[in-house]
GROMACS .gro file of C-alpha atoms in nm:
model
  289
    1MET     CA    1  -4.587  -0.475   2.818
    2THR     CA    2  -4.504  -0.190   2.593
    3ASP     CA    3  -4.261  -0.036   2.849
    4ARG     CA    4  -4.075  -0.375   2.872
    5THR     CA    5  -4.061  -0.398   2.494
    6ASP     CA    6  -3.904  -0.042   2.476
    7ARG     CA    7  -3.645  -0.128   2.744
    8THR     CA    8  -3.548  -0.450   2.564
    9ASP     CA    9  -3.512  -0.264   2.238
   10ARG     CA   10  -3.298  -0.002   2.391
   11THR     CA   11  -3.079  -0.272   2.546
   12ASP     CA   12  -3.044  -0.450   2.221
   13ARG     CA   13  -2.946  -0.121   2.031
   14THR     CA   14  -2.691  -0.046   2.313
   15ASP     CA   15  -2.552  -0.395   2.284
   16ARG     CA   16  -2.519  -0.378   1.901
   17ALA     CA   17  -2.357  -0.025   1.931
   18ASP     CA   18  -2.102  -0.170   2.180
   19ARG     CA   19  -2.014  -0.465   1.965
   20ALA     CA   20  -1.978  -0.229   1.659
   21ASP     CA   21  -1.753   0.012   1.859
   22ARG     CA   22  -1.530  -0.298   1.955
   23ALA     CA   23  -1.512  -0.420   1.601
   24ARG     CA   24  -1.445  -0.078   1.462
   25ILE     CA   25  -1.104  -0.055   1.268
   26VAL     CA   26  -0.898   0.252   1.361
   27VAL     CA   27  -0.569   0.403   1.223
   28THR     CA   28  -0.313   0.443   1.499
   29GLY     CA   29  -0.012   0.514   1.280
   30THR     CA   30   0.078   0.681   0.941
   31GLY     CA   31   0.395   0.689   0.748
   32ALA     CA   32   0.499   0.814   0.403
   33VAL     CA   33   0.787   0.841   0.172
   34THR     CA   34   0.701   1.074  -0.135
   35ALA     CA   35   0.848   1.334  -0.362
   36GLY     CA   36   0.689   1.579  -0.142
   37GLY     CA   37   0.938   1.508   0.143
   38ASP     CA   38   1.041   1.257   0.399
   39GLY     CA   39   0.755   1.166   0.627
   40MET     CA   40   0.383   1.251   0.658
   41ALA     CA   41   0.443   1.603   0.778
   42ALA     CA   42   0.659   1.706   0.491
   43THR     CA   43   0.431   1.540   0.233
   44TRP     CA   44   0.123   1.707   0.377
   45ARG     CA   45   0.292   2.052   0.387
   46THR     CA   46   0.386   2.005   0.015
   47LEU     CA   47   0.038   1.922  -0.074
   48CYS     CA   48  -0.120   2.203   0.122
   49GLU     CA   49   0.123   2.448  -0.046
   50GLY     CA   50   0.045   2.308  -0.390
   51LEU     CA   51   0.414   2.266  -0.474
   52GLY     CA   52   0.494   2.057  -0.792
   53THR     CA   53   0.751   1.785  -0.743
   54ALA     CA   54   0.812   1.667  -1.086
   55ARG     CA   55   1.170   1.726  -1.216
   56HIS     CA   56   1.395   1.616  -1.495
   57ASP     CA   57   1.524   1.267  -1.427
   58PRO     CA   58   1.869   1.179  -1.578
   59ALA     CA   59   1.795   0.812  -1.529
   60LEU     CA   60   1.506   0.853  -1.779
   61ASP     CA   61   1.725   1.027  -2.054
   62GLY     CA   62   1.676   0.860  -2.373
   63THR     CA   63   1.292   0.787  -2.303
   64PRO     CA   64   1.013   1.006  -2.461
   65VAL     CA   65   0.936   1.167  -2.122
   66PRO     CA   66   1.250   1.217  -1.900
   67ILE     CA   67   1.074   1.363  -1.599
   68SER     CA   68   0.950   1.199  -1.280
   69CYS     CA   69   0.850   1.266  -0.906
   70ARG     CA   70   1.118   1.088  -0.685
   71PRO     CA   71   1.154   1.100  -0.306
   72PRO     CA   72   1.445   1.308  -0.196
   73HIS     CA   73   1.654   1.023  -0.030
   74PRO     CA   74   1.585   0.695  -0.218
   75GLU     CA   75   1.885   0.532  -0.058
   76ASP     CA   76   1.755   0.539   0.304
   77ALA     CA   77   1.617   0.228   0.468
   78PRO     CA   78   1.600   0.132   0.847
   79VAL     CA   79   1.761  -0.197   0.788
   80ARG     CA   80   2.127  -0.325   0.741
   81GLN     CA   81   2.240  -0.357   0.381
   82GLY     CA   82   1.944  -0.157   0.256
   83TRP     CA   83   2.136  -0.085  -0.058
   84ARG     CA   84   2.076  -0.441  -0.170
   85LEU     CA   85   1.694  -0.371  -0.180
   86ASP     CA   86   1.488  -0.223  -0.463
   87ARG     CA   87   1.393   0.143  -0.400
   88SER     CA   88   1.021   0.033  -0.354
   89THR     CA   89   1.126  -0.190  -0.070
   90ARG     CA   90   1.338   0.085   0.088
   91TYR     CA   91   1.046   0.330   0.074
   92LEU     CA   92   0.812   0.088   0.230
   93LEU     CA   93   1.040   0.008   0.522
   94THR     CA   94   1.111   0.378   0.582
   95ALA     CA   95   0.732   0.456   0.577
   96ALA     CA   96   0.637   0.163   0.788
   97GLN     CA   97   0.907   0.274   1.061
   98GLU     CA   98   0.748   0.614   1.076
   99ALA     CA   99   0.379   0.447   1.105
  100LEU     CA  100   0.477   0.222   1.372
  101ARG     CA  101   0.655   0.491   1.572
  102GLU     CA  102   0.344   0.695   1.560
  103ALA     CA  103   0.152   0.403   1.691
  104GLY     CA  104   0.399   0.369   1.977
  105ILE     CA  105   0.582   0.071   1.853
  106GLU     CA  106   0.955   0.039   1.788
  107ALA     CA  107   0.936  -0.276   1.590
  108PHE     CA  108   1.258  -0.234   1.399
  109GLY     CA  109   1.472  -0.252   1.715
  110PRO     CA  110   1.443  -0.491   2.015
  111ARG     CA  111   1.097  -0.655   1.985
  112PRO     CA  112   0.845  -0.485   2.214
  113PRO     CA  113   0.743  -0.697   2.522
  114ASP     CA  114   0.378  -0.708   2.415
  115TRP     CA  115   0.452  -0.776   2.045
  116ASP     CA  116   0.311  -1.107   1.941
  117PRO     CA  117   0.460  -1.167   1.597
  118ALA     CA  118   0.200  -1.434   1.506
  119ARG     CA  119  -0.091  -1.182   1.561
  120VAL     CA  120   0.071  -0.901   1.336
  121ALA     CA  121  -0.047  -0.898   0.970
  122VAL     CA  122   0.161  -0.735   0.692
  123VAL     CA  123  -0.047  -0.648   0.382
  124VAL     CA  124   0.112  -0.443   0.113
  125GLY     CA  125   0.002  -0.350  -0.233
  126SER     CA  126   0.256  -0.288  -0.526
  127ALA     CA  127   0.161  -0.276  -0.893
  128ALA     CA  128   0.522  -0.360  -1.026
  129GLY     CA  129   0.726  -0.476  -0.721
  130GLY     CA  130   1.100  -0.444  -0.767
  131VAL     CA  131   1.098  -0.361  -1.140
  132ALA     CA  132   1.427  -0.169  -1.123
  133VAL     CA  133   1.598  -0.488  -0.997
  134LEU     CA  134   1.437  -0.687  -1.274
  135GLU     CA  135   1.559  -0.433  -1.541
  136ASP     CA  136   1.909  -0.425  -1.400
  137ALA     CA  137   1.923  -0.798  -1.380
  138HIS     CA  138   1.815  -0.826  -1.752
  139ARG     CA  139   2.091  -0.594  -1.860
  140ARG     CA  140   2.345  -0.790  -1.659
  141LEU     CA  141   2.222  -1.122  -1.820
  142LEU     CA  142   2.259  -0.966  -2.175
  143ASP     CA  143   2.596  -0.807  -2.122
  144ARG     CA  144   2.773  -1.050  -1.901
  145GLY     CA  145   2.587  -1.379  -1.884
  146PRO     CA  146   2.390  -1.566  -1.627
  147ASP     CA  147   2.679  -1.580  -1.366
  148ALA     CA  148   2.650  -1.202  -1.325
  149LEU     CA  149   2.307  -1.223  -1.167
  150SER     CA  150   2.283  -1.173  -0.800
  151PRO     CA  151   2.128  -1.470  -0.600
  152LEU     CA  152   1.899  -1.197  -0.451
  153THR     CA  153   1.747  -1.115  -0.792
  154LEU     CA  154   1.425  -1.316  -0.737
  155THR     CA  155   1.366  -1.178  -0.381
  156GLY     CA  156   1.445  -0.832  -0.507
  157TYR     CA  157   1.177  -0.810  -0.773
  158LEU     CA  158   0.899  -1.065  -0.700
  159PRO     CA  159   0.623  -0.832  -0.574
  160ASN     CA  160   0.508  -1.059  -0.287
  161LEU     CA  161   0.873  -1.071  -0.163
  162SER     CA  162   1.002  -0.722  -0.254
  163ALA     CA  163   0.698  -0.563  -0.054
  164ALA     CA  164   0.516  -0.768   0.209
  165GLY     CA  165   0.788  -1.024   0.231
  166HIS     CA  166   1.085  -0.800   0.309
  167LEU     CA  167   0.858  -0.582   0.559
  168ALA     CA  168   0.749  -0.909   0.745
  169LEU     CA  169   1.114  -1.023   0.766
  170ALA     CA  170   1.223  -0.679   0.901
  171LEU     CA  171   0.945  -0.682   1.153
  172ARG     CA  172   1.001  -1.059   1.234
  173THR     CA  173   0.630  -1.121   1.210
  174THR     CA  174   0.484  -1.465   1.159
  175GLY     CA  175   0.119  -1.373   1.095
  176PRO     CA  176  -0.034  -1.329   0.752
  177ALA     CA  177   0.203  -1.166   0.496
  178LEU     CA  178  -0.001  -1.080   0.187
  179HIS     CA  179   0.051  -0.886  -0.140
  180THR     CA  180  -0.206  -0.719  -0.372
  181SER     CA  181  -0.139  -0.620  -0.718
  182THR     CA  182  -0.424  -0.432  -0.878
  183ALA     CA  183  -0.262  -0.150  -1.061
  184CYS     CA  184  -0.353   0.195  -0.915
  185ALA     CA  185  -0.578   0.038  -0.652
  186SER     CA  186  -0.299  -0.202  -0.514
  187GLY     CA  187  -0.254  -0.003  -0.197
  188ALA     CA  188  -0.618   0.065  -0.139
  189ASN     CA  189  -0.706  -0.297  -0.180
  190ALA     CA  190  -0.428  -0.398   0.054
  191ILE     CA  191  -0.575  -0.169   0.326
  192ALA     CA  192  -0.919  -0.325   0.272
  193HIS     CA  193  -0.785  -0.675   0.304
  194ALA     CA  194  -0.602  -0.581   0.629
  195ALA     CA  195  -0.916  -0.429   0.775
  196LEU     CA  196  -1.100  -0.759   0.687
  197LEU     CA  197  -0.822  -0.964   0.867
  198LEU     CA  198  -0.890  -0.755   1.182
  199ALA     CA  199  -1.252  -0.772   1.148
  200THR     CA  200  -1.252  -1.158   1.144
  201GLY     CA  201  -0.996  -1.183   1.418
  202ALA     CA  202  -0.712  -1.322   1.198
  203CYS     CA  203  -0.479  -1.079   1.364
  204ASP     CA  204  -0.469  -0.798   1.629
  205LEU     CA  205  -0.250  -0.545   1.438
  206ALA     CA  206  -0.197  -0.481   1.075
  207VAL     CA  207   0.081  -0.284   0.890
  208THR     CA  208  -0.054  -0.207   0.548
  209GLY     CA  209  -0.034   0.023   0.266
  210GLY     CA  210   0.128   0.045  -0.074
  211THR     CA  211   0.471   0.107  -0.243
  212ASP     CA  212   0.605   0.140  -0.600
  213ALA     CA  213   0.915   0.262  -0.777
  214MET     CA  214   0.833   0.257  -1.149
  215ALA     CA  215   1.038   0.562  -1.266
  216THR     CA  216   1.259   0.322  -1.471
  217PRO     CA  217   1.351   0.335  -1.846
  218LEU     CA  218   1.128   0.028  -1.917
  219CYS     CA  219   0.822   0.175  -1.744
  220ALA     CA  220   0.870   0.524  -1.867
  221ALA     CA  221   0.893   0.399  -2.232
  222ALA     CA  222   0.608   0.166  -2.187
  223PHE     CA  223   0.376   0.428  -2.037
  224ALA     CA  224   0.471   0.677  -2.299
  225ARG     CA  225   0.383   0.426  -2.578
  226THR     CA  226   0.035   0.428  -2.433
  227GLY     CA  227   0.010   0.804  -2.454
  228ALA     CA  228  -0.049   0.814  -2.066
  229LEU     CA  229   0.234   1.043  -1.974
  230SER     CA  230   0.231   1.433  -1.995
  231ARG     CA  231   0.468   1.562  -2.260
  232ARG     CA  232   0.533   1.889  -2.083
  233THR     CA  233   0.889   1.804  -2.031
  234ASP     CA  234   0.994   2.174  -2.063
  235ARG     CA  235   0.767   2.256  -1.757
  236PRO     CA  236   0.780   1.947  -1.535
  237ALA     CA  237   0.674   2.118  -1.219
  238THR     CA  238   0.331   2.202  -1.378
  239ALA     CA  239   0.311   1.889  -1.586
  240SER     CA  240   0.060   1.693  -1.363
  241ARG     CA  241  -0.269   1.868  -1.359
  242PRO     CA  242  -0.535   1.592  -1.326
  243PHE     CA  243  -0.824   1.828  -1.281
  244ASP     CA  244  -0.729   2.084  -1.553
  245ARG     CA  245  -0.912   2.088  -1.883
  246ASP     CA  246  -0.566   2.114  -2.054
  247ARG     CA  247  -0.431   1.798  -1.884
  248ASP     CA  248  -0.230   1.572  -2.123
  249GLY     CA  249  -0.127   1.274  -1.890
  250PHE     CA  250   0.031   1.204  -1.563
  251VAL     CA  251   0.388   1.198  -1.452
  252LEU     CA  252   0.555   0.897  -1.306
  253GLY     CA  253   0.601   0.896  -0.943
  254GLU     CA  254   0.757   0.684  -0.672
  255GLY     CA  255   0.700   0.641  -0.296
  256ALA     CA  256   0.513   0.449  -0.023
  257GLY     CA  257   0.233   0.507   0.219
  258VAL     CA  258   0.172   0.296   0.534
  259LEU     CA  259  -0.102   0.276   0.795
  260VAL     CA  260  -0.101   0.085   1.126
  261LEU     CA  261  -0.466  -0.058   1.179
  262GLU     CA  262  -0.613  -0.210   1.497
  263ARG     CA  263  -0.952  -0.273   1.641
  264ALA     CA  264  -1.068   0.031   1.827
  265ALA     CA  265  -1.092  -0.180   2.178
  266ASP     CA  266  -0.740  -0.307   2.123
  267ALA     CA  267  -0.590   0.046   2.047
  268ALA     CA  268  -0.776   0.188   2.351
  269ALA     CA  269  -0.640  -0.089   2.589
  270ARG     CA  270  -0.289  -0.014   2.512
  271GLY     CA  271  -0.344   0.375   2.509
  272ALA     CA  272  -0.289   0.435   2.152
  273PRO     CA  273  -0.489   0.739   2.013
  274ALA     CA  274  -0.718   0.667   1.720
  275LEU     CA  275  -0.614   0.894   1.423
  276GLY     CA  276  -0.913   0.792   1.219
  277THR     CA  277  -1.145   0.515   1.132
  278SER     CA  278  -1.088   0.276   0.832
  279ARG     CA  279  -1.383   0.229   0.608
  280ALA     CA  280  -1.177   0.043   0.349
  281ARG     CA  281  -1.346  -0.135   0.067
  282TRP     CA  282  -1.217  -0.314  -0.231
  283ARG     CA  283  -1.151  -0.107  -0.551
  284SER     CA  284  -1.138  -0.185  -0.925
  285PRO     CA  285  -0.808  -0.081  -1.110
  286GLY     CA  286  -1.021   0.026  -1.399
  287PRO     CA  287  -1.102   0.400  -1.493
  288ALA     CA  288  -1.292   0.600  -1.238
  289ARG     CA  289  -1.659   0.645  -1.289
   0.00000   0.00000   0.00000
């Protein structure tokens, strides 16, 4: 009796382990656009070398803290007429292209034969959406009147459209297209939500991450008024020092990071190597504890 019970227990444990492995969420692609360089390799190299990326920012002249960390090629985007898009959208599309290519998917060109658009989720976090588009539109409204506004103003700055919406359109997906806006936790919460969609079977693949482009006069002045920004404008490259006892604030930065997530069994079935496992959980945008 005991031997039979032991065999049953071992079988149950094996079955549970098999189910857990099939449900495991893995990362199959990564992409980034940061002040550290174009792509994950350049960004990682800059981090490992400890290089400062903050510079004087002419676009912020006239604000209390005219320094920022901007990607080197903010005009790049893997779509036609990318110049019409907010910088945050261009960063997102470029990072997504890199992540999908690493996952073995060329989704910005002809649709892959096994690409089911209804089973692909796009979940992106952005704290401010296309805030530069909004600021520019406001200036146009005040200077030249309502007829000076572009008909693309709303789709350029509303966060759900400027981030997840434009990416879903570029990828021609028809699955869930969702946006999270929870301040500094926006991207992390987007990844957690994408993992949940995969775990519940709502999609088979998720393109997820975060993007923001808040190095604008309005955002710089607003953050400066809160006392949150470093005032080391004479030494911008060393202004950001979050773990230093002499830290005096952060530096505004821009960029995007994207992951491709899949269930482990699906990734293995199409021969996609797992780069890591997602253990994403929702996070509060409040102070770290």
